[in-house]
Structures are given as C-alpha cells and as structure tokens.
Amino acid sequence: MRFLPQGETLRVLAPAKINLALEILGRRPDGYHDLRTTMLSVRRYDELSFIPNAGEEVLLRVLPSSPNFVDVPTDDRNLIIKAARLLQSKTGCRKGVAITLRKQIPSQAGLGGGSSDAAATLVGLNRFWKLGLSSSDLHPLAAQLGSDINFFIDSPVAAVCTGRGEQVEEVCLPSGIPIVLIKPSTGLSTGDVFREWSRPSPPSDNILKENEKVTWKGITFGFGNDLEAPARRLNPQIDRVLKTLKAESVPSAMTGSGSACFAICRSTRQAQAIARRCQQRRLGQSIVVHSGV
Ligand code: C5P
C-alpha cells in the first residue's frame, strides 16, 4: 500500500491481488479450509482517505463517482468499519475518523479489495491515530478480521500464504508484469464457493488443468486454482472468460474464489489488445494492470 499524507488528511492506496495458484489442502475443524496459495499484488487501488472526526465515531462513505460504487455497505458489515472499531477496542483509542473510500477494485471478484481495504485501515489508522503498533501487533488483528488481510499488512509484491491464508511468507516475484483482469458482471461470495467445493460433484474438466506455466524474468509460475471448478458451477460466465483467454494463448486462471480471471501477458500492448477484445465480447469489466504495490 502507499501513503500520501496531505495536511490533516491521510490518503492510502490499497492494492488488489491475484492468486497465481490456489491449492486446498483440506477442511479444518473450525469450518475453514487449509490452503496454499501464491498471491501477487497488482497496481489497481482502492483509495481510502482518513479525515479527523470529532468524538469517537467511525464514519464511512463511498464516493458515488467510484467505478465500483454499487453494493459496498457503509455500515459495520464493511471490513473498514470492523477494522477501525477493532483498533479502538484493542488500544483504548478514543479518537474518531471520517473515512472516504474510492472503490476501484471490483467486489466479489477474488481480487482482495475488501481485505486490502481492511489492511489499509489497520496500517493507516495506526499512523493516523499515532498508536505506535508494530506490524507484528497488527497481524493478529488482521487474522481476526479475515483470512486474506495479513497478506496486505506488509505490502509484499508476492507471498505464499498458508493456514487459512493468514500465514504469509514473502517470495521474490517481479513488479511490472502486464496482466489483464476480467470481472464478469456477476460476482461470487467466497463462503458460497468454499461450500460448493465441499459438495460431491462430477469430475471436472478443469479448463486450465493441463496447466500452464509462464516464465517471466527467469521465474516460472504454475497456475491452477482448486476453487475454479466450484466457481464455474455457480457462475457459468467464468467459462466464457477462461475459454476466451485460453484462445488468446496466454497463461490465465481464475483468481481466489472468483469471479474475476486474469491473463499474464508479454507486453502492455498485448494486455491492452486482449482487454479490448474481452470488452467487445461483453465478457465483463476488463482492466489492464501491472504486478507490484
Ligand atoms: O476469512 P474470510 O472472511 O475471508 O472468509 C470468507 C469465507 O470463506 C469463510 O466464512 C469461509 O466460509 C470461507 N473460507 C474457508 N477457508 C479459508 C478461507 C475462507 O472456508 N481458508
């Protein structure tokens, strides 16, 4: 994430992520699943502004000009509010804040927008309220709020995440890889996709299973996402996206629990051309990004 202090206001840019690979290792007694996933930060940002607010209240508004304004709750269903209140209760901080969110990362997409917003709130308010917490103080709070938030706390370009997803080990992958993101019009809930994964199902013809590997600057990535088959059963739009990307002969996969998919491209120009073709076919919102924070 990036910090842009402006007078009394602190602006924070919260990046999105993609899952280059996601393997489910098994069901846990607590109802979650153990997994192993390689996450890569990408330069598409939600923008959070923290503005002083009298009293202890935490207020959130979403800018209506945001491209992904719809469906973002502004009450305590939003992880931003939960993160701010958790910080207040853990530290006894009696300060308030007015938070403005410009939502640029599509929701229900597997792009980590809500998780990145929560991490930006923990790290940003720690600075804004001068709480003096360290990153290792913030990690348990992140894990309490969700499974993907820890990845964003220390802003690595990439990491292998295990456990529920909250155990983060940074790995060295390059910034600047051109990537196309395609978000079908219908999104998916992470809980629904994990539940669908648990259901007995016919053997899947995982579109990408013969799997694709890409080497970029000497590093080889493997792709494969165990949540792809259940997500495709719940949302057939994903099939069209993956088939189209496969026909483009670029390494591609679904990210997280979907419904967004990505393709790793050789150049920004190639990424722009693929994004244009996906847009023309009305596959969904098509966005060109680069890896990095
Ligand atoms: O932790 P988070 O709130 O992001 O997870 C949303 C839902 O996804 C959980 O309620 C759970 O149903 C499912 N999940 C899971 N195993 C994981 C992560 C998430 O079953 N490792």
PDB file of C-alpha atoms and ligand atoms in Angstrom:
ATOM      1  CA  MET A   1       0.000   0.000   0.000  1.00  0.00           C
ATOM      2  CA  ARG A   2       1.059   3.580  -0.469  1.00  0.00           C
ATOM      3  CA  PHE A   3       0.709   6.521   1.902  1.00  0.00           C
ATOM      4  CA  LEU A   4       0.011  10.062   0.716  1.00  0.00           C
ATOM      5  CA  PRO A   5      -0.242  12.440   3.707  1.00  0.00           C
ATOM      6  CA  GLN A   6      -1.980  15.748   2.824  1.00  0.00           C
ATOM      7  CA  GLY A   7      -2.175  18.157   5.786  1.00  0.00           C
ATOM      8  CA  GLU A   8      -4.509  16.627   8.370  1.00  0.00           C
ATOM      9  CA  THR A   9      -5.748  14.016   5.898  1.00  0.00           C
ATOM     10  CA  LEU A  10      -4.011  10.693   5.245  1.00  0.00           C
ATOM     11  CA  ARG A  11      -4.672   9.097   1.867  1.00  0.00           C
ATOM     12  CA  VAL A  12      -3.823   5.422   1.459  1.00  0.00           C
ATOM     13  CA  LEU A  13      -3.747   3.427  -1.780  1.00  0.00           C
ATOM     14  CA  ALA A  14      -4.786  -0.187  -1.151  1.00  0.00           C
ATOM     15  CA  PRO A  15      -3.682  -2.559  -3.958  1.00  0.00           C
ATOM     16  CA  ALA A  16      -5.553  -5.558  -5.361  1.00  0.00           C
ATOM     17  CA  LYS A  17      -4.088  -9.084  -5.589  1.00  0.00           C
ATOM     18  CA  ILE A  18      -4.397 -12.115  -7.800  1.00  0.00           C
ATOM     19  CA  ASN A  19      -3.833 -15.745  -6.815  1.00  0.00           C
ATOM     20  CA  LEU A  20      -1.301 -17.206  -9.246  1.00  0.00           C
ATOM     21  CA  ALA A  21      -2.163 -20.635  -7.855  1.00  0.00           C
ATOM     22  CA  LEU A  22      -4.506 -21.876  -5.111  1.00  0.00           C
ATOM     23  CA  GLU A  23      -4.494 -25.367  -3.653  1.00  0.00           C
ATOM     24  CA  ILE A  24      -6.949 -26.565  -0.991  1.00  0.00           C
ATOM     25  CA  LEU A  25      -5.246 -28.973   1.393  1.00  0.00           C
ATOM     26  CA  GLY A  26      -8.298 -29.972   3.436  1.00  0.00           C
ATOM     27  CA  ARG A  27     -11.166 -28.995   5.678  1.00  0.00           C
ATOM     28  CA  ARG A  28     -10.384 -27.787   9.215  1.00  0.00           C
ATOM     29  CA  PRO A  29     -12.269 -28.457  12.446  1.00  0.00           C
ATOM     30  CA  ASP A  30     -13.139 -24.711  12.635  1.00  0.00           C
ATOM     31  CA  GLY A  31     -15.029 -24.908   9.311  1.00  0.00           C
ATOM     32  CA  TYR A  32     -12.327 -23.118   7.306  1.00  0.00           C
ATOM     33  CA  HIS A  33     -10.012 -24.795   4.804  1.00  0.00           C
ATOM     34  CA  ASP A  34      -6.242 -25.144   4.903  1.00  0.00           C
ATOM     35  CA  LEU A  35      -4.756 -23.856   1.716  1.00  0.00           C
ATOM     36  CA  ARG A  36      -1.582 -22.913  -0.056  1.00  0.00           C
ATOM     37  CA  THR A  37      -1.722 -20.001  -2.431  1.00  0.00           C
ATOM     38  CA  THR A  38       0.701 -17.716  -4.242  1.00  0.00           C
ATOM     39  CA  MET A  39      -0.551 -14.157  -4.120  1.00  0.00           C
ATOM     40  CA  LEU A  40       0.701 -11.356  -6.332  1.00  0.00           C
ATOM     41  CA  SER A  41      -0.069  -7.672  -5.683  1.00  0.00           C
ATOM     42  CA  VAL A  42      -1.326  -5.705  -8.671  1.00  0.00           C
ATOM     43  CA  ARG A  43      -1.471  -1.960  -9.192  1.00  0.00           C
ATOM     44  CA  ARG A  44      -5.189  -1.344  -9.104  1.00  0.00           C
ATOM     45  CA  TYR A  45      -6.036   0.599  -5.965  1.00  0.00           C
ATOM     46  CA  ASP A  46      -8.940   1.409  -3.716  1.00  0.00           C
ATOM     47  CA  GLU A  47      -8.273   4.865  -2.254  1.00  0.00           C
ATOM     48  CA  LEU A  48      -9.018   5.499   1.416  1.00  0.00           C
ATOM     49  CA  SER A  49      -8.871   8.988   2.956  1.00  0.00           C
ATOM     50  CA  PHE A  50      -8.751   9.342   6.723  1.00  0.00           C
ATOM     51  CA  ILE A  51     -10.046  12.714   7.949  1.00  0.00           C
ATOM     52  CA  PRO A  52     -10.242  13.800  11.626  1.00  0.00           C
ATOM     53  CA  ASN A  53     -13.735  13.479  13.092  1.00  0.00           C
ATOM     54  CA  ALA A  54     -14.920  14.919  16.408  1.00  0.00           C
ATOM     55  CA  GLY A  55     -15.796  12.337  19.045  1.00  0.00           C
ATOM     56  CA  GLU A  56     -15.162   8.618  18.810  1.00  0.00           C
ATOM     57  CA  GLU A  57     -17.333   7.860  15.824  1.00  0.00           C
ATOM     58  CA  VAL A  58     -16.060   5.983  12.764  1.00  0.00           C
ATOM     59  CA  LEU A  59     -17.864   7.172   9.633  1.00  0.00           C
ATOM     60  CA  LEU A  60     -17.551   5.680   6.162  1.00  0.00           C
ATOM     61  CA  ARG A  61     -18.780   6.996   2.863  1.00  0.00           C
ATOM     62  CA  VAL A  62     -18.147   5.594  -0.586  1.00  0.00           C
ATOM     63  CA  LEU A  63     -17.652   8.144  -3.350  1.00  0.00           C
ATOM     64  CA  PRO A  64     -20.524   7.747  -5.820  1.00  0.00           C
ATOM     65  CA  SER A  65     -18.080   8.535  -8.638  1.00  0.00           C
ATOM     66  CA  SER A  66     -16.237   5.245  -7.903  1.00  0.00           C
ATOM     67  CA  PRO A  67     -16.367   2.794 -10.814  1.00  0.00           C
ATOM     68  CA  ASN A  68     -17.318   0.010  -8.374  1.00  0.00           C
ATOM     69  CA  PHE A  69     -19.567   2.042  -6.088  1.00  0.00           C
ATOM     70  CA  VAL A  70     -22.552  -0.327  -6.080  1.00  0.00           C
ATOM     71  CA  ASP A  71     -23.003  -2.988  -3.404  1.00  0.00           C
ATOM     72  CA  VAL A  72     -20.444  -1.564  -0.968  1.00  0.00           C
ATOM     73  CA  PRO A  73     -22.027  -1.414   2.507  1.00  0.00           C
ATOM     74  CA  THR A  74     -21.058   1.583   4.654  1.00  0.00           C
ATOM     75  CA  ASP A  75     -22.196   0.121   7.989  1.00  0.00           C
ATOM     76  CA  ASP A  76     -20.493  -2.444  10.222  1.00  0.00           C
ATOM     77  CA  ARG A  77     -20.789  -5.136   7.538  1.00  0.00           C
ATOM     78  CA  ASN A  78     -17.878  -3.319   5.896  1.00  0.00           C
ATOM     79  CA  LEU A  79     -14.425  -4.595   6.952  1.00  0.00           C
ATOM     80  CA  ILE A  80     -13.174  -0.977   7.082  1.00  0.00           C
ATOM     81  CA  ILE A  81     -15.581  -0.194   9.945  1.00  0.00           C
ATOM     82  CA  LYS A  82     -14.806  -3.511  11.643  1.00  0.00           C
ATOM     83  CA  ALA A  83     -11.041  -2.861  11.399  1.00  0.00           C
ATOM     84  CA  ALA A  84     -11.340   0.686  12.812  1.00  0.00           C
ATOM     85  CA  ARG A  85     -13.544  -0.466  15.736  1.00  0.00           C
ATOM     86  CA  LEU A  86     -11.219  -3.395  16.459  1.00  0.00           C
ATOM     87  CA  LEU A  87      -8.260  -0.993  16.678  1.00  0.00           C
ATOM     88  CA  GLN A  88     -10.226   1.284  19.020  1.00  0.00           C
ATOM     89  CA  SER A  89     -11.219  -1.585  21.295  1.00  0.00           C
ATOM     90  CA  LYS A  90      -7.750  -3.223  21.373  1.00  0.00           C
ATOM     91  CA  THR A  91      -5.901   0.029  22.122  1.00  0.00           C
ATOM     92  CA  GLY A  92      -8.500   2.028  24.061  1.00  0.00           C
ATOM     93  CA  CYS A  93      -8.124   4.823  21.496  1.00  0.00           C
ATOM     94  CA  ARG A  94     -10.924   7.403  21.922  1.00  0.00           C
ATOM     95  CA  LYS A  95     -10.400   9.209  18.633  1.00  0.00           C
ATOM     96  CA  GLY A  96     -12.841   9.160  15.729  1.00  0.00           C
ATOM     97  CA  VAL A  97     -12.332   9.270  11.979  1.00  0.00           C
ATOM     98  CA  ALA A  98     -14.266  10.028   8.801  1.00  0.00           C
ATOM     99  CA  ILE A  99     -13.190   7.637   6.043  1.00  0.00           C
ATOM    100  CA  THR A 100     -13.854   8.210   2.363  1.00  0.00           C
ATOM    101  CA  LEU A 101     -13.475   5.238   0.036  1.00  0.00           C
ATOM    102  CA  ARG A 102     -12.992   5.477  -3.698  1.00  0.00           C
ATOM    103  CA  LYS A 103     -13.720   1.916  -4.796  1.00  0.00           C
ATOM    104  CA  GLN A 104     -11.723   0.978  -7.873  1.00  0.00           C
ATOM    105  CA  ILE A 105     -11.247  -2.748  -7.218  1.00  0.00           C
ATOM    106  CA  PRO A 106     -14.275  -4.792  -8.330  1.00  0.00           C
ATOM    107  CA  SER A 107     -16.118  -6.516  -5.443  1.00  0.00           C
ATOM    108  CA  GLN A 108     -16.993 -10.242  -5.238  1.00  0.00           C
ATOM    109  CA  ALA A 109     -14.149 -10.809  -7.668  1.00  0.00           C
ATOM    110  CA  GLY A 110     -11.380 -12.639  -5.754  1.00  0.00           C
ATOM    111  CA  LEU A 111      -9.198  -9.556  -6.145  1.00  0.00           C
ATOM    112  CA  GLY A 112      -8.880  -8.947  -2.399  1.00  0.00           C
ATOM    113  CA  GLY A 113     -10.411  -5.458  -2.413  1.00  0.00           C
ATOM    114  CA  GLY A 114     -12.260  -5.773   0.903  1.00  0.00           C
ATOM    115  CA  SER A 115      -9.230  -7.407   2.545  1.00  0.00           C
ATOM    116  CA  SER A 116      -6.827  -4.770   1.235  1.00  0.00           C
ATOM    117  CA  ASP A 117      -9.178  -2.028   2.475  1.00  0.00           C
ATOM    118  CA  ALA A 118      -9.182  -3.642   5.935  1.00  0.00           C
ATOM    119  CA  ALA A 119      -5.364  -3.871   5.964  1.00  0.00           C
ATOM    120  CA  ALA A 120      -5.100  -0.243   4.806  1.00  0.00           C
ATOM    121  CA  THR A 121      -7.426   0.736   7.655  1.00  0.00           C
ATOM    122  CA  LEU A 122      -5.324  -1.100  10.273  1.00  0.00           C
ATOM    123  CA  VAL A 123      -1.996   0.242   8.989  1.00  0.00           C
ATOM    124  CA  GLY A 124      -3.367   3.684   8.040  1.00  0.00           C
ATOM    125  CA  LEU A 125      -5.206   4.347  11.318  1.00  0.00           C
ATOM    126  CA  ASN A 126      -2.189   3.118  13.304  1.00  0.00           C
ATOM    127  CA  ARG A 127      -0.337   6.060  11.702  1.00  0.00           C
ATOM    128  CA  PHE A 128      -3.269   8.479  11.671  1.00  0.00           C
ATOM    129  CA  TRP A 129      -4.110   7.929  15.349  1.00  0.00           C
ATOM    130  CA  LYS A 130      -0.379   7.620  16.288  1.00  0.00           C
ATOM    131  CA  LEU A 131      -0.982   4.302  18.068  1.00  0.00           C
ATOM    132  CA  GLY A 132       2.628   3.102  17.740  1.00  0.00           C
ATOM    133  CA  LEU A 133       1.709  -0.512  16.960  1.00  0.00           C
ATOM    134  CA  SER A 134       4.232  -2.674  15.090  1.00  0.00           C
ATOM    135  CA  SER A 135       3.452  -4.886  12.130  1.00  0.00           C
ATOM    136  CA  SER A 136       3.550  -7.921  14.437  1.00  0.00           C
ATOM    137  CA  ASP A 137       0.946  -6.225  16.662  1.00  0.00           C
ATOM    138  CA  LEU A 138      -1.306  -5.708  13.625  1.00  0.00           C
ATOM    139  CA  HIS A 139      -1.079  -9.252  12.230  1.00  0.00           C
ATOM    140  CA  PRO A 140      -3.274 -10.921  14.909  1.00  0.00           C
ATOM    141  CA  LEU A 141      -5.922  -8.205  14.385  1.00  0.00           C
ATOM    142  CA  ALA A 142      -5.808  -8.827  10.626  1.00  0.00           C
ATOM    143  CA  ALA A 143      -6.247 -12.589  11.160  1.00  0.00           C
ATOM    144  CA  GLN A 144      -9.208 -11.923  13.453  1.00  0.00           C
ATOM    145  CA  LEU A 145     -10.961  -9.954  10.709  1.00  0.00           C
ATOM    146  CA  GLY A 146     -10.452 -12.380   7.786  1.00  0.00           C
ATOM    147  CA  SER A 147      -8.153 -14.806   6.000  1.00  0.00           C
ATOM    148  CA  ASP A 148      -6.627 -12.623   3.255  1.00  0.00           C
ATOM    149  CA  ILE A 149      -5.905  -9.436   5.196  1.00  0.00           C
ATOM    150  CA  ASN A 150      -2.490 -10.451   6.542  1.00  0.00           C
ATOM    151  CA  PHE A 151      -1.072 -10.607   3.027  1.00  0.00           C
ATOM    152  CA  PHE A 152      -1.576  -6.855   2.620  1.00  0.00           C
ATOM    153  CA  ILE A 153      -0.228  -5.712   6.020  1.00  0.00           C
ATOM    154  CA  ASP A 154       3.461  -5.603   4.996  1.00  0.00           C
ATOM    155  CA  SER A 155       2.798  -4.840   1.296  1.00  0.00           C
ATOM    156  CA  PRO A 156       4.900  -7.558  -0.329  1.00  0.00           C
ATOM    157  CA  VAL A 157       4.846  -7.826  -4.139  1.00  0.00           C
ATOM    158  CA  ALA A 158       4.195 -11.555  -3.710  1.00  0.00           C
ATOM    159  CA  ALA A 159       3.882 -14.180  -0.996  1.00  0.00           C
ATOM    160  CA  VAL A 160       3.000 -17.811  -0.454  1.00  0.00           C
ATOM    161  CA  CYS A 161       0.115 -17.884   2.040  1.00  0.00           C
ATOM    162  CA  THR A 162      -0.843 -20.962   4.075  1.00  0.00           C
ATOM    163  CA  GLY A 163      -3.103 -21.891   7.006  1.00  0.00           C
ATOM    164  CA  ARG A 164      -6.484 -20.214   6.364  1.00  0.00           C
ATOM    165  CA  GLY A 165      -4.440 -17.883   4.156  1.00  0.00           C
ATOM    166  CA  GLU A 166      -3.229 -15.769   7.074  1.00  0.00           C
ATOM    167  CA  GLN A 167       0.338 -17.187   7.285  1.00  0.00           C
ATOM    168  CA  VAL A 168       2.357 -15.067   4.893  1.00  0.00           C
ATOM    169  CA  GLU A 169       5.810 -15.852   3.562  1.00  0.00           C
ATOM    170  CA  GLU A 170       7.153 -13.255   1.172  1.00  0.00           C
ATOM    171  CA  VAL A 171       8.591 -14.532  -2.123  1.00  0.00           C
ATOM    172  CA  CYS A 172      10.505 -12.659  -4.762  1.00  0.00           C
ATOM    173  CA  LEU A 173       8.465 -12.055  -7.916  1.00  0.00           C
ATOM    174  CA  PRO A 174       8.925  -9.141 -10.281  1.00  0.00           C
ATOM    175  CA  SER A 175       6.955  -5.904 -10.397  1.00  0.00           C
ATOM    176  CA  GLY A 176       5.805  -4.636 -13.757  1.00  0.00           C
ATOM    177  CA  ILE A 177       4.336  -7.846 -15.237  1.00  0.00           C
ATOM    178  CA  PRO A 178       1.468  -6.812 -17.565  1.00  0.00           C
ATOM    179  CA  ILE A 179      -1.788  -8.518 -16.579  1.00  0.00           C
ATOM    180  CA  VAL A 180      -5.393  -8.330 -17.824  1.00  0.00           C
ATOM    181  CA  LEU A 181      -8.171  -8.692 -15.262  1.00  0.00           C
ATOM    182  CA  ILE A 182     -11.663  -9.674 -16.444  1.00  0.00           C
ATOM    183  CA  LYS A 183     -14.507  -9.375 -13.950  1.00  0.00           C
ATOM    184  CA  PRO A 184     -17.796 -10.915 -15.188  1.00  0.00           C
ATOM    185  CA  SER A 185     -20.916  -8.875 -14.382  1.00  0.00           C
ATOM    186  CA  THR A 186     -21.971 -11.381 -11.685  1.00  0.00           C
ATOM    187  CA  GLY A 187     -19.683 -11.815  -8.677  1.00  0.00           C
ATOM    188  CA  LEU A 188     -19.280 -14.655  -6.189  1.00  0.00           C
ATOM    189  CA  SER A 189     -19.264 -14.922  -2.401  1.00  0.00           C
ATOM    190  CA  THR A 190     -16.150 -16.645  -1.015  1.00  0.00           C
ATOM    191  CA  GLY A 191     -18.193 -18.641   1.517  1.00  0.00           C
ATOM    192  CA  ASP A 192     -20.538 -19.934  -1.236  1.00  0.00           C
ATOM    193  CA  VAL A 193     -17.608 -21.109  -3.385  1.00  0.00           C
ATOM    194  CA  PHE A 194     -15.937 -22.977  -0.496  1.00  0.00           C
ATOM    195  CA  ARG A 195     -19.289 -24.603   0.348  1.00  0.00           C
ATOM    196  CA  GLU A 196     -19.713 -25.645  -3.300  1.00  0.00           C
ATOM    197  CA  TRP A 197     -16.167 -27.100  -3.235  1.00  0.00           C
ATOM    198  CA  SER A 198     -17.248 -29.417  -0.364  1.00  0.00           C
ATOM    199  CA  ARG A 199     -20.243 -30.802  -2.309  1.00  0.00           C
ATOM    200  CA  PRO A 200     -19.801 -34.096  -4.161  1.00  0.00           C
ATOM    201  CA  SER A 201     -19.596 -33.238  -7.848  1.00  0.00           C
ATOM    202  CA  PRO A 202     -18.934 -34.876 -11.211  1.00  0.00           C
ATOM    203  CA  PRO A 203     -15.279 -34.943 -12.238  1.00  0.00           C
ATOM    204  CA  SER A 204     -14.430 -31.553 -13.594  1.00  0.00           C
ATOM    205  CA  ASP A 205     -12.853 -30.764 -16.904  1.00  0.00           C
ATOM    206  CA  ASN A 206     -10.812 -28.029 -15.329  1.00  0.00           C
ATOM    207  CA  ILE A 207     -10.248 -25.809 -18.325  1.00  0.00           C
ATOM    208  CA  LEU A 208      -6.751 -24.949 -17.247  1.00  0.00           C
ATOM    209  CA  LYS A 209      -5.624 -28.197 -15.637  1.00  0.00           C
ATOM    210  CA  GLU A 210      -3.173 -29.301 -18.305  1.00  0.00           C
ATOM    211  CA  ASN A 211      -1.513 -26.476 -16.783  1.00  0.00           C
ATOM    212  CA  GLU A 212       0.090 -23.547 -17.991  1.00  0.00           C
ATOM    213  CA  LYS A 213       3.332 -22.268 -16.829  1.00  0.00           C
ATOM    214  CA  VAL A 214       4.870 -18.956 -17.632  1.00  0.00           C
ATOM    215  CA  THR A 215       8.437 -17.855 -17.199  1.00  0.00           C
ATOM    216  CA  TRP A 216       8.969 -14.184 -16.583  1.00  0.00           C
ATOM    217  CA  LYS A 217      12.414 -12.760 -15.922  1.00  0.00           C
ATOM    218  CA  GLY A 218      13.670 -16.277 -15.185  1.00  0.00           C
ATOM    219  CA  ILE A 219      10.925 -17.152 -12.666  1.00  0.00           C
ATOM    220  CA  THR A 220       8.438 -19.885 -13.560  1.00  0.00           C
ATOM    221  CA  PHE A 221       4.877 -19.603 -12.305  1.00  0.00           C
ATOM    222  CA  GLY A 222       2.454 -22.539 -12.314  1.00  0.00           C
ATOM    223  CA  PHE A 223      -1.260 -21.921 -12.498  1.00  0.00           C
ATOM    224  CA  GLY A 224      -4.130 -23.896 -11.077  1.00  0.00           C
ATOM    225  CA  ASN A 225      -6.959 -22.990  -8.747  1.00  0.00           C
ATOM    226  CA  ASP A 226      -8.907 -25.651  -6.837  1.00  0.00           C
ATOM    227  CA  LEU A 227     -11.799 -23.205  -6.436  1.00  0.00           C
ATOM    228  CA  GLU A 228     -12.180 -22.826 -10.197  1.00  0.00           C
ATOM    229  CA  ALA A 229     -14.467 -25.845 -10.772  1.00  0.00           C
ATOM    230  CA  PRO A 230     -16.939 -24.963  -7.966  1.00  0.00           C
ATOM    231  CA  ALA A 231     -16.905 -21.291  -9.010  1.00  0.00           C
ATOM    232  CA  ARG A 232     -17.693 -22.265 -12.622  1.00  0.00           C
ATOM    233  CA  ARG A 233     -20.635 -24.377 -11.434  1.00  0.00           C
ATOM    234  CA  LEU A 234     -22.004 -21.350  -9.579  1.00  0.00           C
ATOM    235  CA  ASN A 235     -21.238 -18.820 -12.305  1.00  0.00           C
ATOM    236  CA  PRO A 236     -21.110 -20.015 -15.939  1.00  0.00           C
ATOM    237  CA  GLN A 237     -19.831 -16.589 -17.062  1.00  0.00           C
ATOM    238  CA  ILE A 238     -16.401 -17.757 -15.842  1.00  0.00           C
ATOM    239  CA  ASP A 239     -16.343 -20.483 -18.545  1.00  0.00           C
ATOM    240  CA  ARG A 240     -16.659 -17.931 -21.315  1.00  0.00           C
ATOM    241  CA  VAL A 241     -13.923 -15.764 -19.864  1.00  0.00           C
ATOM    242  CA  LEU A 242     -11.458 -18.640 -19.374  1.00  0.00           C
ATOM    243  CA  LYS A 243     -12.154 -20.111 -22.826  1.00  0.00           C
ATOM    244  CA  THR A 244     -11.594 -16.725 -24.438  1.00  0.00           C
ATOM    245  CA  LEU A 245      -8.336 -16.153 -22.557  1.00  0.00           C
ATOM    246  CA  LYS A 246      -7.143 -19.646 -23.413  1.00  0.00           C
ATOM    247  CA  ALA A 247      -7.806 -18.969 -27.111  1.00  0.00           C
ATOM    248  CA  GLU A 248      -5.570 -15.915 -26.770  1.00  0.00           C
ATOM    249  CA  SER A 249      -2.719 -18.351 -25.922  1.00  0.00           C
ATOM    250  CA  VAL A 250      -1.747 -16.526 -22.771  1.00  0.00           C
ATOM    251  CA  PRO A 251      -1.389 -18.169 -19.340  1.00  0.00           C
ATOM    252  CA  SER A 252      -4.629 -17.494 -17.499  1.00  0.00           C
ATOM    253  CA  ALA A 253      -6.666 -18.588 -14.471  1.00  0.00           C
ATOM    254  CA  MET A 254      -9.400 -17.532 -12.100  1.00  0.00           C
ATOM    255  CA  THR A 255      -8.236 -15.519  -9.069  1.00  0.00           C
ATOM    256  CA  GLY A 256      -9.176 -16.520  -5.492  1.00  0.00           C
ATOM    257  CA  SER A 257     -12.822 -17.589  -5.271  1.00  0.00           C
ATOM    258  CA  GLY A 258     -13.683 -15.631  -8.448  1.00  0.00           C
ATOM    259  CA  SER A 259     -15.442 -14.480 -10.358  1.00  0.00           C
ATOM    260  CA  ALA A 260     -12.580 -12.436 -11.890  1.00  0.00           C
ATOM    261  CA  CYS A 261      -9.973 -14.128 -14.075  1.00  0.00           C
ATOM    262  CA  PHE A 262      -6.572 -12.925 -15.202  1.00  0.00           C
ATOM    263  CA  ALA A 263      -4.101 -13.395 -18.021  1.00  0.00           C
ATOM    264  CA  ILE A 264      -0.362 -12.858 -17.794  1.00  0.00           C
ATOM    265  CA  CYS A 265       0.830 -11.008 -20.895  1.00  0.00           C
ATOM    266  CA  ARG A 266       4.136 -10.457 -22.647  1.00  0.00           C
ATOM    267  CA  SER A 267       3.675  -6.722 -23.041  1.00  0.00           C
ATOM    268  CA  THR A 268       1.336  -3.909 -22.016  1.00  0.00           C
ATOM    269  CA  ARG A 269       0.318  -3.604 -25.663  1.00  0.00           C
ATOM    270  CA  GLN A 270      -0.743  -7.270 -25.763  1.00  0.00           C
ATOM    271  CA  ALA A 271      -2.648  -6.817 -22.480  1.00  0.00           C
ATOM    272  CA  GLN A 272      -4.497  -3.791 -23.894  1.00  0.00           C
ATOM    273  CA  ALA A 273      -5.430  -5.677 -27.070  1.00  0.00           C
ATOM    274  CA  ILE A 274      -6.794  -8.660 -25.094  1.00  0.00           C
ATOM    275  CA  ALA A 275      -8.698  -6.337 -22.739  1.00  0.00           C
ATOM    276  CA  ARG A 276     -10.270  -4.602 -25.776  1.00  0.00           C
ATOM    277  CA  ARG A 277     -11.381  -7.903 -27.306  1.00  0.00           C
ATOM    278  CA  CYS A 278     -12.857  -9.102 -23.987  1.00  0.00           C
ATOM    279  CA  GLN A 279     -14.718  -5.798 -23.632  1.00  0.00           C
ATOM    280  CA  GLN A 280     -16.089  -6.100 -27.194  1.00  0.00           C
ATOM    281  CA  ARG A 281     -17.354  -9.607 -26.411  1.00  0.00           C
ATOM    282  CA  ARG A 282     -19.027  -8.215 -23.286  1.00  0.00           C
ATOM    283  CA  LEU A 283     -17.231 -10.667 -21.013  1.00  0.00           C
ATOM    284  CA  GLY A 284     -17.158  -8.113 -18.217  1.00  0.00           C
ATOM    285  CA  GLN A 285     -15.075  -5.284 -16.852  1.00  0.00           C
ATOM    286  CA  SER A 286     -11.621  -5.553 -18.467  1.00  0.00           C
ATOM    287  CA  ILE A 287      -8.725  -3.866 -16.706  1.00  0.00           C
ATOM    288  CA  VAL A 288      -5.014  -3.746 -17.596  1.00  0.00           C
ATOM    289  CA  VAL A 289      -2.724  -3.702 -14.544  1.00  0.00           C
ATOM    290  CA  HIS A 290       0.900  -4.461 -13.653  1.00  0.00           C
ATOM    291  CA  SER A 291       2.227  -6.514 -10.760  1.00  0.00           C
ATOM    292  CA  GLY A 292       3.544  -4.503  -7.821  1.00  0.00           C
ATOM    293  CA  VAL A 293       2.391  -2.434  -4.877  1.00  0.00           C
TER     294      VAL A 293
HETATM  295  O1  C5P B   1     -11.879 -15.306   6.110  1.00  0.00           O
HETATM  296  P1  C5P B   1     -12.856 -14.716   5.163  1.00  0.00           P
HETATM  297  O2  C5P B   1     -13.904 -13.897   5.837  1.00  0.00           O
HETATM  298  O3  C5P B   1     -12.237 -14.033   4.004  1.00  0.00           O
HETATM  299  O4  C5P B   1     -13.618 -15.971   4.532  1.00  0.00           O
HETATM  300  C1  C5P B   1     -14.908 -15.918   3.977  1.00  0.00           C
HETATM  301  C2  C5P B   1     -15.487 -17.320   3.971  1.00  0.00           C
HETATM  302  O5  C5P B   1     -14.741 -18.169   3.088  1.00  0.00           O
HETATM  303  C3  C5P B   1     -15.420 -18.016   5.327  1.00  0.00           C
HETATM  304  O6  C5P B   1     -16.567 -17.747   6.081  1.00  0.00           O
HETATM  305  C4  C5P B   1     -15.334 -19.473   4.945  1.00  0.00           C
HETATM  306  O7  C5P B   1     -16.628 -19.966   4.650  1.00  0.00           O
HETATM  307  C5  C5P B   1     -14.573 -19.463   3.646  1.00  0.00           C
HETATM  308  N1  C5P B   1     -13.133 -19.757   3.803  1.00  0.00           N
HETATM  309  C6  C5P B   1     -12.728 -21.058   4.054  1.00  0.00           C
HETATM  310  N2  C5P B   1     -11.391 -21.334   4.200  1.00  0.00           N
HETATM  311  C7  C5P B   1     -10.467 -20.360   4.064  1.00  0.00           C
HETATM  312  C8  C5P B   1     -10.864 -19.026   3.814  1.00  0.00           C
HETATM  313  C9  C5P B   1     -12.206 -18.761   3.683  1.00  0.00           C
HETATM  314  O8  C5P B   1     -13.566 -21.960   4.152  1.00  0.00           O
HETATM  315  N3  C5P B   1      -9.189 -20.662   4.179  1.00  0.00           N
END
